[in-house]
PDB file of C-alpha atoms in Angstrom:
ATOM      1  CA  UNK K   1    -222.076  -4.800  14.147  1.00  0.00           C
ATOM      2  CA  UNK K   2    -225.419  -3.568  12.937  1.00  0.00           C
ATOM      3  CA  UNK K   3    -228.452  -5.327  13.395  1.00  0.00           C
ATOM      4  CA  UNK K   4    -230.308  -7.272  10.922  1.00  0.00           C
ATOM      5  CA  UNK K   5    -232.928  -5.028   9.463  1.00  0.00           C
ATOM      6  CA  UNK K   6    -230.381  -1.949   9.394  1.00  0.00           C
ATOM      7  CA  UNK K   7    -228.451  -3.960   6.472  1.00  0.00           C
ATOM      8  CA  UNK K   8    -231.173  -2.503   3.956  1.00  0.00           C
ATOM      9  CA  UNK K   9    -230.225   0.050   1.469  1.00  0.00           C
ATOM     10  CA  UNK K  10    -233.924   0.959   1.612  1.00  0.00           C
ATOM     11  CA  UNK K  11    -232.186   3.496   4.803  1.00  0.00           C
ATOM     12  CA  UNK K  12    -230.354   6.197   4.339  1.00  0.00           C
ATOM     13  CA  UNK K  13    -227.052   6.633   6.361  1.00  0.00           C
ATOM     14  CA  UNK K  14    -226.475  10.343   8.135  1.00  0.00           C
ATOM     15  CA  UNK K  15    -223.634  11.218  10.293  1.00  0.00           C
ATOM     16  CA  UNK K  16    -224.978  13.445  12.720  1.00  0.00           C
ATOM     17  CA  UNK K  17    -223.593  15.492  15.271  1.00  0.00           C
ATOM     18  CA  UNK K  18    -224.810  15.511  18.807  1.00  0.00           C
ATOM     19  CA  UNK K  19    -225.138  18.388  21.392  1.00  0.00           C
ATOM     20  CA  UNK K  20    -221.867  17.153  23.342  1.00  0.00           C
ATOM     21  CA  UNK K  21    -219.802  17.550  20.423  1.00  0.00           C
ATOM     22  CA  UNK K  22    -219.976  13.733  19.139  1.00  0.00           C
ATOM     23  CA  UNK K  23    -220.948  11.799  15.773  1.00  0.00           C
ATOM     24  CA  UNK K  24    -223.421   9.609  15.599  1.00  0.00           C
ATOM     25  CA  UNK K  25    -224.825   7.073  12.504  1.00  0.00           C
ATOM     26  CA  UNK K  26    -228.534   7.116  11.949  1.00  0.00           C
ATOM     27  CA  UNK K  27    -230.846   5.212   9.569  1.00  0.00           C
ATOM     28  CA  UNK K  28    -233.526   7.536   8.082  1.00  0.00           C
ATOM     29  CA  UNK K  29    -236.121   6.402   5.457  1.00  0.00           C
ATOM     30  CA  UNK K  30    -236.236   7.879   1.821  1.00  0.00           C
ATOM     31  CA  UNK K  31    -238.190  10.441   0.110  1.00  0.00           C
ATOM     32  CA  UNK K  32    -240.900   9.060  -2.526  1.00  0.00           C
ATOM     33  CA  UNK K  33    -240.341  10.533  -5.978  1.00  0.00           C
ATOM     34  CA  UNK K  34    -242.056  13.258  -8.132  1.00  0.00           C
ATOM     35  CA  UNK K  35    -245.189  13.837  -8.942  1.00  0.00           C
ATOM     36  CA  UNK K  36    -245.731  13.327 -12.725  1.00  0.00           C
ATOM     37  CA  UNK K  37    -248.442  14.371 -15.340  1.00  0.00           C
ATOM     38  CA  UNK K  38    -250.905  11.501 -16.462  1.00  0.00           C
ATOM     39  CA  UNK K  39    -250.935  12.374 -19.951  1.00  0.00           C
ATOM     40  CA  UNK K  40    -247.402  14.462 -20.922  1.00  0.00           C
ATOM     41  CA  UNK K  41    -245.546  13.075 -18.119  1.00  0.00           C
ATOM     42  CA  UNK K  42    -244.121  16.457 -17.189  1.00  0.00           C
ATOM     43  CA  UNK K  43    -243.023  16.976 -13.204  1.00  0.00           C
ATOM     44  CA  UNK K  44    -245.787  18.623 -11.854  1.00  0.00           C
ATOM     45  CA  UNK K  45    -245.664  21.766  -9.319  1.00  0.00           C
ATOM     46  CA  UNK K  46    -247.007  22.618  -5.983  1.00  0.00           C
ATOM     47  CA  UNK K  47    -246.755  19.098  -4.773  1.00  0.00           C
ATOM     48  CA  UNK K  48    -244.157  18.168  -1.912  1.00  0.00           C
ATOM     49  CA  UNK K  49    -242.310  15.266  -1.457  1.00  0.00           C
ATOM     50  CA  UNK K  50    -242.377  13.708   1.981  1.00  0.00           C
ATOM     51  CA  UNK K  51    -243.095  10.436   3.636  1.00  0.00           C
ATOM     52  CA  UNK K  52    -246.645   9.313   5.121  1.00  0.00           C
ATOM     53  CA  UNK K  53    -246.032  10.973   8.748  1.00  0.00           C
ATOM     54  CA  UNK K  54    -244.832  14.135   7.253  1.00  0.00           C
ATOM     55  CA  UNK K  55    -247.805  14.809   4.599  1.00  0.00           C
ATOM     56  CA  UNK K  56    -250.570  13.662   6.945  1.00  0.00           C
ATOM     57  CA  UNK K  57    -249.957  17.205   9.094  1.00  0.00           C
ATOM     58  CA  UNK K  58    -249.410  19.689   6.117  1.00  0.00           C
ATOM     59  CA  UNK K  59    -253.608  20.856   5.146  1.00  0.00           C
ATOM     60  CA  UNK K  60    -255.064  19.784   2.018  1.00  0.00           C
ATOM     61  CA  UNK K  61    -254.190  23.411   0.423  1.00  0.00           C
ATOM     62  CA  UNK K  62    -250.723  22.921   0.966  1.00  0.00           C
ATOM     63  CA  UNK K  63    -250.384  19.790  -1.449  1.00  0.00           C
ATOM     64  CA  UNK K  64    -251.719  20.396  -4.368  1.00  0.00           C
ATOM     65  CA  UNK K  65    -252.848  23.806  -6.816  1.00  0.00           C
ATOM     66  CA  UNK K  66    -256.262  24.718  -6.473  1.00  0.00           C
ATOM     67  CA  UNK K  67    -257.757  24.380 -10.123  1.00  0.00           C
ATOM     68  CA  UNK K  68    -259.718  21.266 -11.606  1.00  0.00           C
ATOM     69  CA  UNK K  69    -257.407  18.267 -11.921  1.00  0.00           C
ATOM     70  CA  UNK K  70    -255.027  19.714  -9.863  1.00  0.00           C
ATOM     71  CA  UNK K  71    -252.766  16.615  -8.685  1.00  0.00           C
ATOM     72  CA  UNK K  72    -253.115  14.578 -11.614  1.00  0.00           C
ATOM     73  CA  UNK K  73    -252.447  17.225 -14.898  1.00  0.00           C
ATOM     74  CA  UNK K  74    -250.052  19.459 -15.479  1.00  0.00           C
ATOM     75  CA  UNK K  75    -251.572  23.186 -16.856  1.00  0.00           C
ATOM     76  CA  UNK K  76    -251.407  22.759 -20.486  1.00  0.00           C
ATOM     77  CA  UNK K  77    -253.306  19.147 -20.664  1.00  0.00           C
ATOM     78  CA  UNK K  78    -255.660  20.575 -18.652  1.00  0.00           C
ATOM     79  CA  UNK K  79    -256.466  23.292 -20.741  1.00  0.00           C
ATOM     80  CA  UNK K  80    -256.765  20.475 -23.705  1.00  0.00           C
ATOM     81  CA  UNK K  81    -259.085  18.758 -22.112  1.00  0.00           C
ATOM     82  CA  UNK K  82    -261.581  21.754 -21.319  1.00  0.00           C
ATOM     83  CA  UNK K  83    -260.832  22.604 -25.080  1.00  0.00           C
ATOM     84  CA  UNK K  84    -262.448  19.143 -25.796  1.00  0.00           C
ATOM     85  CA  UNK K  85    -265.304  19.596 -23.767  1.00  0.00           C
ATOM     86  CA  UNK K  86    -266.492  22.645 -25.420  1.00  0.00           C
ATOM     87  CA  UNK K  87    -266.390  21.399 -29.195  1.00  0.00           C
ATOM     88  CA  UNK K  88    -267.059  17.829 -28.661  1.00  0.00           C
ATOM     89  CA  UNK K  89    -270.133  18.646 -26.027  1.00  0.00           C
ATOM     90  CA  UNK K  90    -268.820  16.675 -23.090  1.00  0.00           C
TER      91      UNK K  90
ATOM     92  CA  UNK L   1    -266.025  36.050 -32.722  1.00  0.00           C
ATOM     93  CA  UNK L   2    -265.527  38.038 -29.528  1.00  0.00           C
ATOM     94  CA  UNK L   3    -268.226  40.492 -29.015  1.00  0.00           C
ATOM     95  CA  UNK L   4    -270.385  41.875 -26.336  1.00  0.00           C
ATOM     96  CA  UNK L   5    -273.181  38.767 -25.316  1.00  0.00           C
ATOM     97  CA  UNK L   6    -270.994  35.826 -26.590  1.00  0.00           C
ATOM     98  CA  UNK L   7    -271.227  32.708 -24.027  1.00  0.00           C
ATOM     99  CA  UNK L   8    -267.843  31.375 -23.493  1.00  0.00           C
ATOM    100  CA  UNK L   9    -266.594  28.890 -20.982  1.00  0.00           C
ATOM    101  CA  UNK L  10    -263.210  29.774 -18.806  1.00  0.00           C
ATOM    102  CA  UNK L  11    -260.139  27.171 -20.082  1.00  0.00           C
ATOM    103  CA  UNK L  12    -257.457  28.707 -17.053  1.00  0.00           C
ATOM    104  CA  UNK L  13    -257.435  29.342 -13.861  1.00  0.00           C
ATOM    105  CA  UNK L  14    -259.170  27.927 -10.675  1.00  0.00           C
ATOM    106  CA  UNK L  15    -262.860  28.787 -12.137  1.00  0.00           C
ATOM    107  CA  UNK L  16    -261.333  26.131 -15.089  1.00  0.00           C
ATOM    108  CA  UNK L  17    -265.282  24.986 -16.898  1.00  0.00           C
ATOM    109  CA  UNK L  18    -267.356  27.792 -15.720  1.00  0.00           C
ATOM    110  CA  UNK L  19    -269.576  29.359 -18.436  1.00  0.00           C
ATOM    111  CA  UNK L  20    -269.666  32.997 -18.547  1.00  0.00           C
ATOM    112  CA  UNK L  21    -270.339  36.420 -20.782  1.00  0.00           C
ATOM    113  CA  UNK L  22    -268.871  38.540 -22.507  1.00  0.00           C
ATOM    114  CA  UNK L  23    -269.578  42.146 -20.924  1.00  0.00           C
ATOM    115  CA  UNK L  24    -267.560  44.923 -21.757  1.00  0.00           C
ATOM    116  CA  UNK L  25    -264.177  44.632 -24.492  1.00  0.00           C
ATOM    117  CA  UNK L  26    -261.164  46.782 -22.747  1.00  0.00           C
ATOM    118  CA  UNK L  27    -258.246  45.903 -24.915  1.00  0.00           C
ATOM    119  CA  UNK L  28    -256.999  44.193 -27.683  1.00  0.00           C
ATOM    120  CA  UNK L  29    -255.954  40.974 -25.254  1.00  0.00           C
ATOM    121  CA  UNK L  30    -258.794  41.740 -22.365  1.00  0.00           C
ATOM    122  CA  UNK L  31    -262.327  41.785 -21.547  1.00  0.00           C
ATOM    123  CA  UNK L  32    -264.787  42.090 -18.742  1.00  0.00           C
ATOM    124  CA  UNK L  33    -266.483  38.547 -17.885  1.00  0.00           C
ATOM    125  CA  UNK L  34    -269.291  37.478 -15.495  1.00  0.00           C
ATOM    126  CA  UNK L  35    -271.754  34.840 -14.663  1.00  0.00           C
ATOM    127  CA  UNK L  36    -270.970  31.637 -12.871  1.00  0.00           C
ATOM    128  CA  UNK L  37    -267.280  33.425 -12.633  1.00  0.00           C
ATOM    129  CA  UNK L  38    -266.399  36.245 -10.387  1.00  0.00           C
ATOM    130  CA  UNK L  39    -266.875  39.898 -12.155  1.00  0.00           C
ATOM    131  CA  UNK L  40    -263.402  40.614 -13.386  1.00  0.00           C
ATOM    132  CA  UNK L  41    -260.941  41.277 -16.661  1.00  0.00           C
ATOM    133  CA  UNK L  42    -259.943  38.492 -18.293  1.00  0.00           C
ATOM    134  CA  UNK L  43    -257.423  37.087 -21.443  1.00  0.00           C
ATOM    135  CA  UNK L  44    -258.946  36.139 -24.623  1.00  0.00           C
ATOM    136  CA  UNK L  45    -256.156  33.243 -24.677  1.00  0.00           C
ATOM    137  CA  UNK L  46    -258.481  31.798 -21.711  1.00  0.00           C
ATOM    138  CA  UNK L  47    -261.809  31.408 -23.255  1.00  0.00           C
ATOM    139  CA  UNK L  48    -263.802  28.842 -25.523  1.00  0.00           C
ATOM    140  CA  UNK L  49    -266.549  30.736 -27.058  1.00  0.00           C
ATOM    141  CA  UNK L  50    -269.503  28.470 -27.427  1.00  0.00           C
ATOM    142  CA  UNK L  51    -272.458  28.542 -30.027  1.00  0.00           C
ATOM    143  CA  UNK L  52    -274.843  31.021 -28.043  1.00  0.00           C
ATOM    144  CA  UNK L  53    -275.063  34.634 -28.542  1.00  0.00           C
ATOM    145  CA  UNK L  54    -276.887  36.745 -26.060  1.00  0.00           C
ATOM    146  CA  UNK L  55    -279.240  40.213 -26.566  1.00  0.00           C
ATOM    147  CA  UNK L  56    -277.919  42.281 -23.443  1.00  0.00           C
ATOM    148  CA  UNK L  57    -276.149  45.943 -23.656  1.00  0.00           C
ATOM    149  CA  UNK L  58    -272.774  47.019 -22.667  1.00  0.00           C
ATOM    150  CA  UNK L  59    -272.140  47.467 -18.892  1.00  0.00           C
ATOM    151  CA  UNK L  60    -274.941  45.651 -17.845  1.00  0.00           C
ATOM    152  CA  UNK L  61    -275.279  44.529 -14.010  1.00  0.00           C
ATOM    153  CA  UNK L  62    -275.003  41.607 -11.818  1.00  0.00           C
ATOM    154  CA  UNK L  63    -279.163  41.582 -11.051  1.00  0.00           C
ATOM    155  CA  UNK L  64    -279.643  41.530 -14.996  1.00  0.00           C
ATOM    156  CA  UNK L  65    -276.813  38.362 -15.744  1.00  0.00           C
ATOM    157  CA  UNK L  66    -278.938  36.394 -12.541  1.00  0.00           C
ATOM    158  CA  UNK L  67    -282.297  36.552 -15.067  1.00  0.00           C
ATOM    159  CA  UNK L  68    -280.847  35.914 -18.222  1.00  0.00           C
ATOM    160  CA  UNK L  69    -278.540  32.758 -16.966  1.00  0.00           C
ATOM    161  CA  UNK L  70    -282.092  31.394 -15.089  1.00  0.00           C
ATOM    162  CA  UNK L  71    -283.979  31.391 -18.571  1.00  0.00           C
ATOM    163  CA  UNK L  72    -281.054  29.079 -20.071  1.00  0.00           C
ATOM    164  CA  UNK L  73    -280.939  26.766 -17.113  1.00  0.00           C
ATOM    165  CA  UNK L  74    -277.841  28.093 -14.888  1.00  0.00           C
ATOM    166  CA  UNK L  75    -276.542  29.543 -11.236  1.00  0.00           C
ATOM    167  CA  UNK L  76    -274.875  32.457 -11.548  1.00  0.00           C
ATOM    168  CA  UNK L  77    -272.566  33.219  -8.659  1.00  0.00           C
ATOM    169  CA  UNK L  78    -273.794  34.674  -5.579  1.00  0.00           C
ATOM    170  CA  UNK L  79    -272.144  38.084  -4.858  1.00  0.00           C
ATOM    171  CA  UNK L  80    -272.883  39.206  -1.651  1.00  0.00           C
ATOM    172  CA  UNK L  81    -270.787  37.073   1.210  1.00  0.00           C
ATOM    173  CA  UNK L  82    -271.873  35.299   4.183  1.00  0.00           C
ATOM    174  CA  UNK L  83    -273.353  37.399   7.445  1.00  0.00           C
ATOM    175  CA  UNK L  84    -271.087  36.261  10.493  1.00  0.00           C
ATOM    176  CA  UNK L  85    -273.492  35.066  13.400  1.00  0.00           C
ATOM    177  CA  UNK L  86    -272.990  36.475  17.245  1.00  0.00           C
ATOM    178  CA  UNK L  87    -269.924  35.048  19.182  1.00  0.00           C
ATOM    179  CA  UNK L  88    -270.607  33.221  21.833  1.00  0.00           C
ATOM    180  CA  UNK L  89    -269.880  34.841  25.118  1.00  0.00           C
ATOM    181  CA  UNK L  90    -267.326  32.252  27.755  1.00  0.00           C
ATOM    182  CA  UNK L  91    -267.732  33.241  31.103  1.00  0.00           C
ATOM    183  CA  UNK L  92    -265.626  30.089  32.289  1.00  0.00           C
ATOM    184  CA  UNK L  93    -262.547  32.344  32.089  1.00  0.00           C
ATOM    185  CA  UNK L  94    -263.837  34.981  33.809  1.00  0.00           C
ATOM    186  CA  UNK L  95    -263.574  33.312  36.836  1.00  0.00           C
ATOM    187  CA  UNK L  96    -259.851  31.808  36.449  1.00  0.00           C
ATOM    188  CA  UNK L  97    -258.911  35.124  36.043  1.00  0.00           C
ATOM    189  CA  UNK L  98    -260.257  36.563  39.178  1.00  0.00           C
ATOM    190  CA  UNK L  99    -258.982  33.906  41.205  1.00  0.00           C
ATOM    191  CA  UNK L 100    -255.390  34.392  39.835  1.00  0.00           C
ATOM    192  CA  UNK L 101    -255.962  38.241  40.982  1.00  0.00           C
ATOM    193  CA  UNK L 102    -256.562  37.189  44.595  1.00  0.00           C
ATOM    194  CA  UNK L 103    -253.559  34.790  44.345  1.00  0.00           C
ATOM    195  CA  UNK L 104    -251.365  37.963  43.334  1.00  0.00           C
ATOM    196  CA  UNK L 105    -252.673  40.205  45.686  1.00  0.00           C
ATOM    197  CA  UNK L 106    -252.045  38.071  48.721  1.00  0.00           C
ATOM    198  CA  UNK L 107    -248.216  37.162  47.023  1.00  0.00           C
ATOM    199  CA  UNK L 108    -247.728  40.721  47.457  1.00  0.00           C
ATOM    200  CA  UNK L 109    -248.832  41.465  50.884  1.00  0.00           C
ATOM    201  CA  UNK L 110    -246.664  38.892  52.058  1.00  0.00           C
ATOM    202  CA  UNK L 111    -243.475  40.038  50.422  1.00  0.00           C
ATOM    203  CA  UNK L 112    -244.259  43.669  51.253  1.00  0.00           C
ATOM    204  CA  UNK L 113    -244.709  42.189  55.232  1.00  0.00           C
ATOM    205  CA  UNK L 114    -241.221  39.887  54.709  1.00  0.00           C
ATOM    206  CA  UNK L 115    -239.718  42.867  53.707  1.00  0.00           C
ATOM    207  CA  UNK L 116    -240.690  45.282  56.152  1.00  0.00           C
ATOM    208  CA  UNK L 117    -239.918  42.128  59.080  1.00  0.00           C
ATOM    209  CA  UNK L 118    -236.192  42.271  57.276  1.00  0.00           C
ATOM    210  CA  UNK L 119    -235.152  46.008  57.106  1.00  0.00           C
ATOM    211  CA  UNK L 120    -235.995  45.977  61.294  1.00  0.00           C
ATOM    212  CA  UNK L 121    -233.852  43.114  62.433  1.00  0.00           C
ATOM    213  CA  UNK L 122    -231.226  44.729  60.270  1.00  0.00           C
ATOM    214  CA  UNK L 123    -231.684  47.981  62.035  1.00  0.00           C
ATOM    215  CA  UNK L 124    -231.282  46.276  65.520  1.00  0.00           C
ATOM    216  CA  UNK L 125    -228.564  44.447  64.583  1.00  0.00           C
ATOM    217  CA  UNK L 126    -225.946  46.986  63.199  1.00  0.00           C
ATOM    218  CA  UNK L 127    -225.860  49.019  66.617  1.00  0.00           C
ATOM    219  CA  UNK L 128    -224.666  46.202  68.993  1.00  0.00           C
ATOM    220  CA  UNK L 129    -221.917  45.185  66.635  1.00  0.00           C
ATOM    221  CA  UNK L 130    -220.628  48.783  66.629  1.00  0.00           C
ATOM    222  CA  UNK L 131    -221.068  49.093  70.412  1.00  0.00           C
ATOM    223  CA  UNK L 132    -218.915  46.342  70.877  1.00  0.00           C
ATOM    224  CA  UNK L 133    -216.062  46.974  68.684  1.00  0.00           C
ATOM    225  CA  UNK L 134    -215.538  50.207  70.045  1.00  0.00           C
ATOM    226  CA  UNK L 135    -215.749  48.503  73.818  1.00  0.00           C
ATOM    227  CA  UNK L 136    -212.918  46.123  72.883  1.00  0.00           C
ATOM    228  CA  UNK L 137    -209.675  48.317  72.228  1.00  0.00           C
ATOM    229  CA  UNK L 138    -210.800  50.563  75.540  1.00  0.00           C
ATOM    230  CA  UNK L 139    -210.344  47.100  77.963  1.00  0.00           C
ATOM    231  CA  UNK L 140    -206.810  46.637  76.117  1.00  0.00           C
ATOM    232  CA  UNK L 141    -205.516  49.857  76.791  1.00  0.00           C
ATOM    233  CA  UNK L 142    -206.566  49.479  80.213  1.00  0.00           C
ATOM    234  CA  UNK L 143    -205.014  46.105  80.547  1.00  0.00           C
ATOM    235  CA  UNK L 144    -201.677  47.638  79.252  1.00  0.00           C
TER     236      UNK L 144
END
């Protein structure tokens, strides 16, 4: 029987098999969700989805695009908001 | 709107709110920007023109941009890049390798001797066995 904490459905069960040829069960934690616009909600781009260890060894250029409010808006609110700046002076 | 000395500011693109001018017109859709941006083409669907109109002539250069952004209170972008300083000299490897050179020289002295030692006691050996096959068959057909 498995043990206690593998009753969670927080885990993921894989069927993997092994260099000699048999199948083995293993519990693997799951993937956070999308990134999302703040304003439009729209799934942004250029961002990967992976847990804590995984995203701690990719470099900062790797997780999100290089332009002013890069994580957190998607293209066309950002272009909105520089829009506003212009005409309403900050 | 769009005409040569108009102050804009960039809406797309990683230089996203950087104020620049208009330079040169190429096209119905493009034009030739600088200032706090690199020198380069750009859309007209990416700029904001603001309320500023410049006195400067078509074509004009980098130097010239530098002295008219300094009167209104801005940094234009530096051109020229970074001179890369000496590299250091390591003299810790040196060393390493040197000693692995001695190691491989001596390696192969002593498998050149081994080898040499080999090819001799084969040389001794072969002629006895010989000697005493052919020995052999002469005492039988003596016996007989």
């Amino acid at each position: 029987m498995p043990t206690g904490r593998h009753k969670s459905r927080r885990l993921r069960r894989v069927f993997k098999k092994s260099p000699g040829g048999k199948t083995n069960l293993c519990y693997i934690k799951r993937k956070p969700g999308k990134a999302k616009c703040a304003t439009c909600n729209a799934v942004l781009k250029g961002i990967p989805r992976e847990i804590p260890s995984k995203i701690n060894k990719i470099s900062s250029s790797g997780k999100k695009p290089k332009r002013p409010y890069g994580g957190n808006l998607c293209s066309k609110c950002m272009r909105l908001k520089m829009i506003s700046k212009t005409r309403i002076g900050a | 709107m769009i005409e040569v000395g108009r102050l804009c500011m960039k809406i797309a693109g990683r230089d996203a709110g950087e104020k620049c001018v208009v330079v040169d017109i190429i096209d119905n859709c493009n034009v030739l920007i600088d200032g706090q941006t690199r020198r380069r083409k750009c859309n007209i669907k990416h700029l904001e023109p603001i309320e500023k109109v410049l006195k400067i002539k078509k074509g004009i250069s980098h130097a010239d941009i530098v002295k008219e952004f300094k009167k209104l209170g801005l940094e234009a972008r530096e051109t020229e890049p970074k001179k890369a300083g000496p590299k250091p000299k390591k003299q810790i490897k040196k060393k390493v390798v040197e000693e692995t050179a001695e190691k491989t020289e001596k390696k192969v002295e002593s498998k050149s001797k081994e080898a040499e030692t080999k090819k001799e006691v084969k040389k001794t050996e072969k002629p006895t066995a010989k000697k005493e096959i052919l020995k052999k068959p002469a005492a039988k057909s003596a016996k007989k």
